[in-house]
Tab-separated table of C-alpha atoms in Angstrom:
chain	number	residue	atom	x	y	z
A	20	MET	CA	-0.111	-0.246	0.002
A	21	HIS	CA	2.765	2.356	0.843
A	22	PHE	CA	4.250	1.873	-2.573
A	23	MET	CA	1.135	2.537	-4.244
A	24	SER	CA	0.362	5.609	-2.328
A	25	THR	CA	3.992	6.943	-3.284
A	26	TYR	CA	2.935	7.077	-6.615
A	27	LEU	CA	-0.115	8.164	-6.363
A	28	THR	CA	1.315	11.298	-4.074
A	29	GLU	CA	3.855	11.965	-6.681
A	30	ALA	CA	1.226	11.984	-9.709
A	31	ALA	CA	-1.444	14.147	-7.836
A	32	ASN	CA	1.657	16.572	-7.249
A	33	GLN	CA	2.399	16.638	-10.683
A	34	LEU	CA	-1.233	17.280	-11.689
A	35	ARG	CA	-1.152	20.157	-9.526
A	36	TRP	CA	2.001	21.922	-11.140
A	37	TRP	CA	0.365	21.543	-14.536
A	38	LEU	CA	-2.584	23.685	-13.393
A	39	ARG	CA	-0.233	25.985	-11.636
A	40	LEU	CA	1.954	26.617	-14.528
A	41	PRO	CA	-0.101	25.471	-17.577
A	42	PRO	CA	2.062	24.279	-20.630
A	43	THR	CA	0.171	26.555	-23.090
A	44	ASN	CA	3.345	28.492	-23.437
A	45	LEU	CA	4.378	25.543	-25.678
A	46	ILE	CA	1.447	26.115	-27.674
A	47	ASP	CA	2.233	29.773	-28.284
A	48	ARG	CA	6.082	28.720	-29.002
A	49	GLY	CA	5.219	26.298	-31.300
A	50	ASP	CA	6.894	23.500	-29.330
A	51	HIS	CA	4.188	20.992	-30.566
A	52	VAL	CA	6.372	17.903	-29.840
A	53	ARG	CA	6.800	18.890	-26.144
A	54	PHE	CA	3.122	19.820	-25.739
A	55	GLN	CA	2.070	16.676	-26.895
A	56	TYR	CA	4.420	15.057	-24.535
A	57	ALA	CA	3.058	16.872	-21.816
A	58	LEU	CA	-0.487	15.487	-22.589
A	59	TYR	CA	0.876	12.016	-22.485
A	60	LEU	CA	2.224	12.492	-19.224
A	61	MET	CA	-1.095	13.976	-17.815
A	62	ILE	CA	-2.762	10.927	-19.194
A	63	HIS	CA	-0.319	8.652	-17.009
A	64	GLN	CA	-0.894	10.660	-14.085
A	65	VAL	CA	-4.543	11.144	-13.800
A	66	ALA	CA	-5.003	7.496	-14.443
A	67	THR	CA	-2.364	6.926	-11.485
A	68	VAL	CA	-4.245	9.175	-9.167
A	69	LEU	CA	-7.716	7.411	-9.890
A	70	TYR	CA	-6.691	3.907	-10.022
A	71	GLY	CA	-4.911	4.363	-6.940
A	72	MET	CA	-7.924	5.878	-5.339
A	73	ASN	CA	-9.675	3.033	-6.230
A	74	GLY	CA	-6.981	0.473	-4.745
A	75	LEU	CA	-5.498	-0.637	-8.687
A	76	PRO	CA	-2.220	-0.493	-9.429
A	77	GLU	CA	-0.923	2.070	-11.994
A	78	THR	CA	2.214	4.267	-12.614
A	79	MET	CA	4.259	5.374	-15.527
A	80	TYR	CA	5.421	2.318	-17.620
A	81	PHE	CA	7.863	2.070	-20.352
A	82	PRO	CA	6.335	0.983	-23.084
A	83	SER	CA	2.813	1.883	-21.964
A	84	ARG	CA	0.592	-0.645	-20.163
A	85	LEU	CA	-2.288	1.719	-20.160
A	86	LYS	CA	-4.493	-0.674	-21.743
A	87	GLY	CA	-8.499	-0.101	-21.942
A	88	ALA	CA	-8.088	3.191	-19.902
A	89	ARG	CA	-11.388	4.581	-21.401
A	90	ASN	CA	-13.805	1.873	-20.136
A	91	ARG	CA	-11.672	0.980	-16.956
A	92	LEU	CA	-11.800	4.747	-15.821
A	93	ASN	CA	-15.309	5.084	-16.869
A	94	SER	CA	-16.522	2.150	-14.560
A	95	LEU	CA	-14.644	3.066	-11.497
A	96	SER	CA	-16.611	3.894	-8.208
A	97	ARG	CA	-14.808	6.775	-7.338
A	98	ALA	CA	-13.871	9.109	-10.357
A	99	PRO	CA	-14.561	12.242	-12.078
A	100	ALA	CA	-17.899	11.200	-14.672
A	101	HIS	CA	-16.814	10.193	-17.706
A	102	ALA	CA	-13.115	10.243	-16.801
A	103	GLY	CA	-12.116	7.462	-19.589
A	104	ASP	CA	-13.933	9.313	-22.052
A	105	THR	CA	-12.221	12.640	-21.300
A	106	LEU	CA	-8.811	10.821	-21.385
A	107	TRP	CA	-10.100	9.705	-25.069
A	108	THR	CA	-10.403	13.063	-26.004
A	109	LEU	CA	-6.815	13.975	-25.059
A	110	ALA	CA	-5.359	11.245	-27.362
A	111	THR	CA	-7.635	11.856	-30.211
A	112	GLU	CA	-7.970	15.724	-30.035
A	113	ARG	CA	-5.684	17.579	-32.760
A	114	ASP	CA	-6.741	20.984	-31.754
A	115	SER	CA	-3.809	21.542	-28.977
A	116	ALA	CA	-6.029	24.627	-26.830
A	117	LYS	CA	-9.228	22.269	-27.040
A	118	ALA	CA	-6.950	19.363	-25.811
A	119	TRP	CA	-5.717	21.510	-22.752
A	120	VAL	CA	-9.247	22.694	-21.701
A	121	ALA	CA	-10.229	19.206	-21.104
A	122	ALA	CA	-7.201	17.944	-19.533
A	123	ALA	CA	-7.166	20.964	-17.104
A	124	GLY	CA	-11.158	20.410	-16.343
A	125	LEU	CA	-10.076	16.724	-15.622
A	126	MET	CA	-7.138	17.253	-13.621
A	127	ARG	CA	-9.011	19.634	-11.183
A	128	ASP	CA	-12.016	17.175	-11.034
A	129	THR	CA	-9.592	14.488	-10.169
A	130	LEU	CA	-7.414	16.489	-7.275
A	131	ALA	CA	-10.983	17.640	-5.955
A	132	LEU	CA	-11.977	13.983	-5.266
A	133	LEU	CA	-8.587	13.127	-3.881
A	134	ASN	CA	-8.680	16.076	-1.489
A	135	GLU	CA	-12.101	14.939	-0.236
A	136	SER	CA	-10.652	11.698	1.021
A	137	SER	CA	-7.786	13.169	2.750
A	138	SER	CA	-7.333	16.099	5.400
A	139	ASP	CA	-3.459	16.031	4.721
A	140	HIS	CA	-1.969	18.893	2.531
A	141	ASP	CA	1.389	18.054	0.754
A	142	ALA	CA	4.362	20.264	0.832
A	143	LEU	CA	3.080	21.698	-2.660
A	144	ASP	CA	-0.338	22.456	-1.233
A	145	ARG	CA	1.613	24.010	1.814
A	146	GLU	CA	3.849	26.279	-0.277
A	147	PHE	CA	1.906	26.915	-3.505
A	148	GLN	CA	-1.839	27.080	-3.304
A	149	GLU	CA	-3.353	27.279	-6.521
A	150	GLY	CA	-3.768	30.957	-7.916
A	151	SER	CA	-1.614	32.341	-4.854
A	152	PHE	CA	1.422	33.258	-7.274
A	153	LYS	CA	1.349	34.470	-10.867
A	154	PRO	CA	4.810	34.702	-12.338
A	155	ASP	CA	5.478	37.466	-14.662
A	156	GLN	CA	5.031	36.010	-18.395
A	157	SER	CA	6.059	39.243	-20.101
A	158	ARG	CA	9.592	39.904	-18.848
A	159	ASP	CA	12.280	40.342	-21.326
A	160	PRO	CA	14.802	37.422	-21.622
A	161	VAL	CA	17.669	40.133	-21.108
A	162	GLU	CA	15.846	40.818	-17.457
A	163	LEU	CA	15.770	37.135	-16.937
A	164	TYR	CA	19.374	36.550	-17.701
A	165	ALA	CA	20.527	39.333	-15.368
A	166	LEU	CA	18.262	38.263	-12.638
A	167	ALA	CA	19.677	34.722	-13.137
A	168	ALA	CA	23.110	36.009	-12.733
A	169	GLU	CA	22.133	38.033	-9.427
A	170	ILE	CA	20.273	34.665	-7.850
A	171	ALA	CA	23.431	32.690	-8.933
A	172	GLU	CA	26.039	35.273	-6.791
A	173	ARG	CA	23.175	34.404	-3.911
A	174	ILE	CA	23.373	30.831	-4.466
A	175	ARG	CA	27.064	30.603	-4.305
A	176	LEU	CA	27.034	31.773	-0.579
A	177	LEU	CA	25.259	28.440	0.210
A	178	ASP	CA	27.389	26.063	2.165
A	179	GLY	CA	28.165	23.282	-0.364
A	180	THR	CA	28.158	25.070	-3.528
A	181	SER	CA	31.193	25.295	-5.890
A	182	ALA	CA	29.582	26.266	-9.382
A	183	VAL	CA	26.095	27.458	-10.638
A	184	ALA	CA	24.969	27.135	-14.160
A	185	LEU	CA	22.189	28.557	-16.298
A	186	GLY	CA	20.136	25.656	-17.891
A	187	GLY	CA	16.683	25.601	-19.593
A	188	SER	CA	15.650	27.917	-22.288
A	189	LEU	CA	18.056	30.541	-21.057
A	190	GLY	CA	20.829	28.186	-21.363
A	191	ARG	CA	20.075	26.949	-24.663
A	192	GLY	CA	19.568	30.732	-26.075
A	193	TYR	CA	16.108	29.829	-26.848
A	194	ALA	CA	14.672	32.290	-24.173
A	195	ASP	CA	11.257	34.311	-24.318
A	196	ARG	CA	9.227	36.290	-22.183
A	197	GLN	CA	7.325	33.282	-20.966
A	198	SER	CA	10.581	31.509	-19.702
A	199	ASP	CA	11.274	30.432	-16.416
A	200	ILE	CA	15.014	30.662	-14.662
A	201	ASP	CA	16.463	27.270	-14.391
A	202	LEU	CA	19.680	26.971	-12.342
A	203	LEU	CA	22.177	23.928	-12.022
A	204	VAL	CA	24.169	23.836	-8.833
A	205	PHE	CA	26.870	21.882	-8.337
A	206	GLY	CA	29.190	21.062	-4.454
A	207	PRO	CA	30.634	18.503	-3.051
A	208	GLY	CA	27.023	17.640	-1.492
A	209	ILE	CA	23.610	19.147	-1.228
A	210	PRO	CA	23.156	22.200	0.756
A	211	ARG	CA	20.783	21.377	3.915
A	212	GLU	CA	17.113	21.768	3.002
A	213	ASP	CA	16.546	23.928	6.391
A	214	ASP	CA	19.800	26.125	5.107
A	215	ARG	CA	18.219	26.774	1.908
A	216	HIS	CA	14.728	27.770	2.809
A	217	ARG	CA	16.392	30.272	5.133
A	218	ALA	CA	18.530	31.700	2.402
A	219	ILE	CA	16.134	31.956	0.104
A	220	SER	CA	13.313	33.112	2.320
A	221	ALA	CA	15.569	36.200	2.946
A	222	TRP	CA	16.411	36.953	-0.792
A	223	PRO	CA	14.939	40.369	-1.692
A	224	ALA	CA	11.616	40.496	-3.970
A	225	VAL	CA	10.304	36.962	-3.046
A	226	THR	CA	6.996	36.726	-3.974
A	227	CYS	CA	6.062	33.424	-3.333
A	228	GLY	CA	7.756	30.469	-1.675
A	229	PRO	CA	10.219	28.932	-1.686
A	230	LEU	CA	8.915	25.296	-2.298
A	231	ILE	CA	11.845	22.939	-0.703
A	232	GLU	CA	12.504	19.513	-2.161
A	233	PRO	CA	15.218	17.144	-1.643
A	234	ALA	CA	17.099	18.176	-4.824
A	235	CYS	CA	15.168	21.161	-6.322
A	236	ASP	CA	13.930	24.340	-4.887
A	237	SER	CA	11.201	26.472	-6.546
A	238	VAL	CA	10.484	30.377	-5.829
A	239	VAL	CA	8.765	33.471	-7.659
A	240	LEU	CA	11.493	36.114	-7.166
A	241	ASP	CA	11.037	39.606	-8.638
A	242	GLY	CA	7.780	38.018	-10.560
A	243	ALA	CA	10.041	35.358	-12.259
A	244	MET	CA	9.842	31.531	-11.758
A	245	VAL	CA	13.031	30.061	-10.435
A	246	HIS	CA	13.843	26.446	-10.323
A	247	ILE	CA	17.271	25.469	-8.699
A	248	ARG	CA	18.500	21.931	-9.265
A	249	TYR	CA	21.087	20.478	-7.038
A	250	TRP	CA	23.636	18.013	-8.076
A	251	THR	CA	27.124	16.658	-6.373
A	252	ARG	CA	30.237	16.839	-8.303
A	253	GLN	CA	30.942	13.366	-7.329
A	254	THR	CA	27.730	12.446	-9.315
A	255	VAL	CA	29.118	14.147	-12.510
A	256	GLU	CA	32.621	12.639	-12.113
A	257	ASP	CA	31.376	9.218	-11.933
A	258	MET	CA	29.114	9.838	-14.792
A	259	LEU	CA	31.951	10.963	-17.198
A	260	ALA	CA	34.296	8.477	-15.644
A	261	ALA	CA	32.080	5.872	-17.010
A	262	PHE	CA	32.096	7.029	-20.629
A	263	PRO	CA	35.409	5.677	-21.518
A	264	GLY	CA	34.414	2.319	-20.257
A	265	PRO	CA	32.180	-0.465	-21.734
A	266	PRO	CA	29.663	1.543	-23.435
A	267	ARG	CA	26.593	1.910	-21.777
A	268	PRO	CA	23.972	4.985	-21.659
A	269	PRO	CA	24.336	7.090	-18.438
A	270	GLU	CA	21.793	6.677	-15.717
A	271	GLN	CA	21.623	10.565	-15.209
A	272	ARG	CA	20.979	11.336	-18.629
A	273	ILE	CA	18.854	14.946	-17.979
A	274	LEU	CA	22.307	15.722	-15.826
A	275	ALA	CA	24.258	14.949	-19.173
A	276	GLU	CA	21.731	16.794	-21.593
A	277	GLU	CA	21.635	20.082	-18.912
A	278	LEU	CA	25.536	20.163	-18.512
A	279	GLN	CA	25.950	19.802	-22.529
A	280	CYS	CA	23.736	23.060	-22.906
A	281	CYS	CA	24.048	25.162	-19.982
A	282	GLN	CA	25.954	28.374	-19.544
A	283	SER	CA	28.540	28.939	-16.729
A	284	LEU	CA	27.804	31.626	-14.129
A	285	VAL	CA	29.857	30.754	-11.073
A	286	ASP	CA	32.899	28.357	-11.937
A	287	PRO	CA	35.769	29.582	-9.483
A	288	ASP	CA	37.981	26.440	-10.240
A	289	GLY	CA	36.959	25.806	-14.343
A	290	ARG	CA	35.434	22.305	-13.275
A	291	LEU	CA	32.188	23.129	-14.878
A	292	GLY	CA	34.039	23.954	-18.115
A	293	GLU	CA	35.798	20.858	-17.999
A	294	TRP	CA	32.896	18.927	-17.428
A	295	LYS	CA	31.334	20.800	-20.629
A	296	ALA	CA	34.310	19.764	-22.723
A	297	ALA	CA	33.955	16.337	-21.850
A	298	LEU	CA	30.378	16.227	-22.960
A	299	ASP	CA	31.689	17.900	-26.330
A	300	ALA	CA	33.664	15.017	-27.287
A	301	LEU	CA	31.617	11.704	-26.612
A	302	PRO	CA	33.320	8.234	-27.478
A	303	ALA	CA	31.825	6.637	-30.386
A	304	GLY	CA	31.136	3.587	-28.481
A	305	LEU	CA	28.805	5.340	-26.095
A	306	VAL	CA	27.040	7.320	-28.975
A	307	LYS	CA	26.599	3.561	-30.816
A	308	ALA	CA	25.257	2.323	-27.234
A	309	VAL	CA	22.699	5.183	-26.851
A	310	ILE	CA	21.181	4.800	-30.161
A	311	GLY	CA	21.119	0.919	-29.826
A	312	GLU	CA	19.411	1.128	-26.747
A	313	ALA	CA	16.659	3.231	-28.034
A	314	GLN	CA	16.612	1.061	-31.538
A	315	LYS	CA	16.341	-2.210	-29.658
A	316	ARG	CA	13.498	-1.316	-28.137
A	317	LEU	CA	11.613	-0.678	-31.498
A	318	PRO	CA	10.289	-3.876	-31.793
A	319	LEU	CA	8.545	-4.149	-28.094
A	320	PHE	CA	6.960	-1.315	-29.159
A	321	ARG	CA	5.682	-2.821	-32.657
A	322	ASP	CA	4.284	-5.771	-30.658
A	323	HIS	CA	2.430	-3.297	-28.161
A	324	TRP	CA	1.464	-1.077	-31.141
A	325	ARG	CA	-0.155	-4.120	-33.091
A	326	LYS	CA	-2.092	-5.293	-30.037
A	327	ALA	CA	-3.609	-1.719	-29.163
A	328	GLN	CA	-4.386	-1.400	-32.929
A	329	ASP	CA	-6.556	-4.509	-32.990
A	330	ALA	CA	-8.436	-3.279	-30.070
A	331	ASP	CA	-8.306	0.018	-31.351
A	332	ASP	CA	-7.276	1.328	-28.062
A	333	ARG	CA	-6.364	4.817	-29.044
A	334	ILE	CA	-5.426	6.088	-25.555
A	335	HIS	CA	-2.765	3.238	-25.319
A	336	LEU	CA	-1.802	3.790	-29.090
A	337	TYR	CA	-1.164	7.745	-28.112
A	338	CYS	CA	0.869	6.976	-24.904
A	339	LEU	CA	2.919	4.518	-27.179
A	340	ALA	CA	3.375	6.755	-29.758
A	341	ILE	CA	4.630	9.712	-27.976
A	342	GLN	CA	7.018	7.407	-26.337
A	343	ALA	CA	8.298	5.802	-29.292
A	344	VAL	CA	8.599	9.130	-31.000
A	345	ASN	CA	10.825	9.961	-27.762
A	346	ASP	CA	13.151	7.284	-28.735
A	347	LEU	CA	13.291	8.138	-32.341
A	348	LEU	CA	14.454	11.657	-30.983
A	349	ILE	CA	16.957	10.231	-28.480
A	350	ALA	CA	18.623	8.312	-31.347
A	351	LEU	CA	18.678	11.657	-33.459
A	352	TYR	CA	20.172	13.704	-30.669
A	353	MET	CA	22.668	11.362	-30.220
A	354	ARG	CA	23.902	11.110	-33.738
A	355	ASN	CA	24.311	14.630	-33.511
A	356	GLY	CA	26.313	14.147	-30.270
A	357	ARG	CA	23.647	15.760	-28.130
A	358	PHE	CA	21.860	14.024	-24.953
A	359	LEU	CA	18.220	13.989	-24.674
A	360	SER	CA	15.669	13.290	-22.110
A	361	THR	CA	12.420	14.458	-22.896
A	362	PRO	CA	11.730	16.320	-26.307
A	363	ARG	CA	12.178	20.259	-25.498
A	364	TRP	CA	12.905	22.503	-27.823
A	365	THR	CA	12.769	20.034	-30.766
A	366	HIS	CA	11.461	22.540	-33.126
A	367	LYS	CA	14.533	24.563	-32.718
A	368	ASN	CA	17.043	21.944	-32.808
A	369	VAL	CA	16.140	19.041	-35.500
A	370	GLY	CA	16.583	21.882	-38.358
A	371	VAL	CA	20.185	22.602	-37.467
A	372	PHE	CA	21.287	19.352	-36.992
A	373	ASP	CA	24.177	18.126	-39.315
A	374	VAL	CA	22.711	14.783	-39.437
A	375	GLY	CA	19.104	13.721	-39.569
A	376	PRO	CA	16.435	12.662	-42.120
A	377	PRO	CA	14.926	15.650	-44.336
A	378	ASP	CA	12.081	17.877	-43.096
A	379	MET	CA	12.539	16.192	-39.732
A	380	GLU	CA	10.138	18.612	-37.813
A	381	GLY	CA	7.334	18.701	-40.435
A	382	ARG	CA	7.441	14.736	-39.948
A	383	LEU	CA	7.669	14.582	-36.641
A	384	SER	CA	4.300	16.354	-35.763
A	385	PRO	CA	1.925	14.287	-37.082
A	386	LEU	CA	3.567	11.351	-35.392
A	387	VAL	CA	2.671	12.943	-32.238
A	388	ASP	CA	-0.848	14.500	-32.955
A	389	GLY	CA	-4.410	13.005	-31.907
A	390	ILE	CA	-5.050	9.711	-33.373
A	391	THR	CA	-8.122	10.028	-35.151
A	392	ASP	CA	-9.132	6.747	-36.910
A	393	ARG	CA	-7.767	3.297	-37.504
A	394	LYS	CA	-6.360	4.464	-41.182
A	395	ASP	CA	-4.069	6.802	-39.074
A	396	GLU	CA	-3.082	3.908	-36.840
A	397	THR	CA	-1.659	2.258	-39.625
A	398	ALA	CA	0.025	4.855	-41.338
A	399	ARG	CA	1.518	6.632	-38.091
A	400	TRP	CA	3.331	3.571	-37.370
A	401	GLN	CA	4.813	3.085	-40.866
A	402	ALA	CA	5.917	6.668	-40.658
A	403	LEU	CA	7.801	5.900	-37.718
A	404	GLU	CA	9.889	3.063	-38.835
A	405	GLY	CA	10.595	4.759	-42.151
A	406	LEU	CA	12.084	7.402	-40.014
A	407	TRP	CA	14.100	5.064	-37.917
A	408	GLY	CA	14.968	3.466	-41.242
A	409	GLU	CA	16.508	6.759	-42.604
A	410	LEU	CA	17.842	7.617	-39.632
A	411	VAL	CA	20.384	4.318	-38.929
A	412	GLY	CA	21.028	4.289	-42.544
A	413	LEU	CA	22.729	7.805	-42.377
């Protein structure tokens, strides 16, 4: 029971975050693949919460095991009315704005049911009540860069901090007026949670928070949403030390991805620069191993796809499509010497890669759209395998 309740709590927290920080900015940016990935996550997180509330096991599986979700959710004793039908809408709707409206309504209804069954309020509720903060979504990126540099100077005063980097869209150079500030903090250890809370709370212009989690803090500062992620130097060193050995994908792929793309803000001993240099020259065996791992899963996805297609199970098909496309992107990025954890800013990246199938962005979008009919199911998988064939043939 404890295992299941842990996943239920984590999924519920994620649903609250979606409502507090809606991914509608992805629609505005044209980051279509990432928005569809967000919908896929919402589908699984809603299912995890509702199944958990009804004593049924569910969590994020890869490949997805979300079979027959429409009928199962519609028949649950404790669930929003027609919850399965709403998930079906998310998996079949091609208008992103309409899909978000349906998703937001279902998440609110699901959380309302969950709150009825418990008087406890988790850390996210205590720190960030819905509607209690509204980050300024019209900040000039130049102002955000300057604010990030100021925050980095404050963070370096925390005991256990030796380097600070700028990640996210700002670190990649893709920032716009809807961007958050994402900071990466490295040191011999992770600063104590109470020390972080005390220090961040004392910063000027804090308008909401901070929310302190084991290795990540969030705060609204001077109207900007700031996320601070902590890593130990040893974690980075261990990851890099494993690269020349028997080739295998790194366990901390998101760390490798962020290090490749980040900008240094505080690096007194130059170690952050050394890490980035090491990630710019990946061993050929490692590149091959990452691509091979993703490619090896293709037959497994194909088997799941055919079974879901026979049942016309579009919720399951949609989840499988998003996951399979992410595997394809992992291979594409690695073919170009870049790590990828989840599809972020693909519409900015794939068009400038040196290696890849032609018109990759235009061919990706239909693969992650809502699934409309049985003909679409067949054509989608054929297109996906076709892209894989072109990529491995390059």
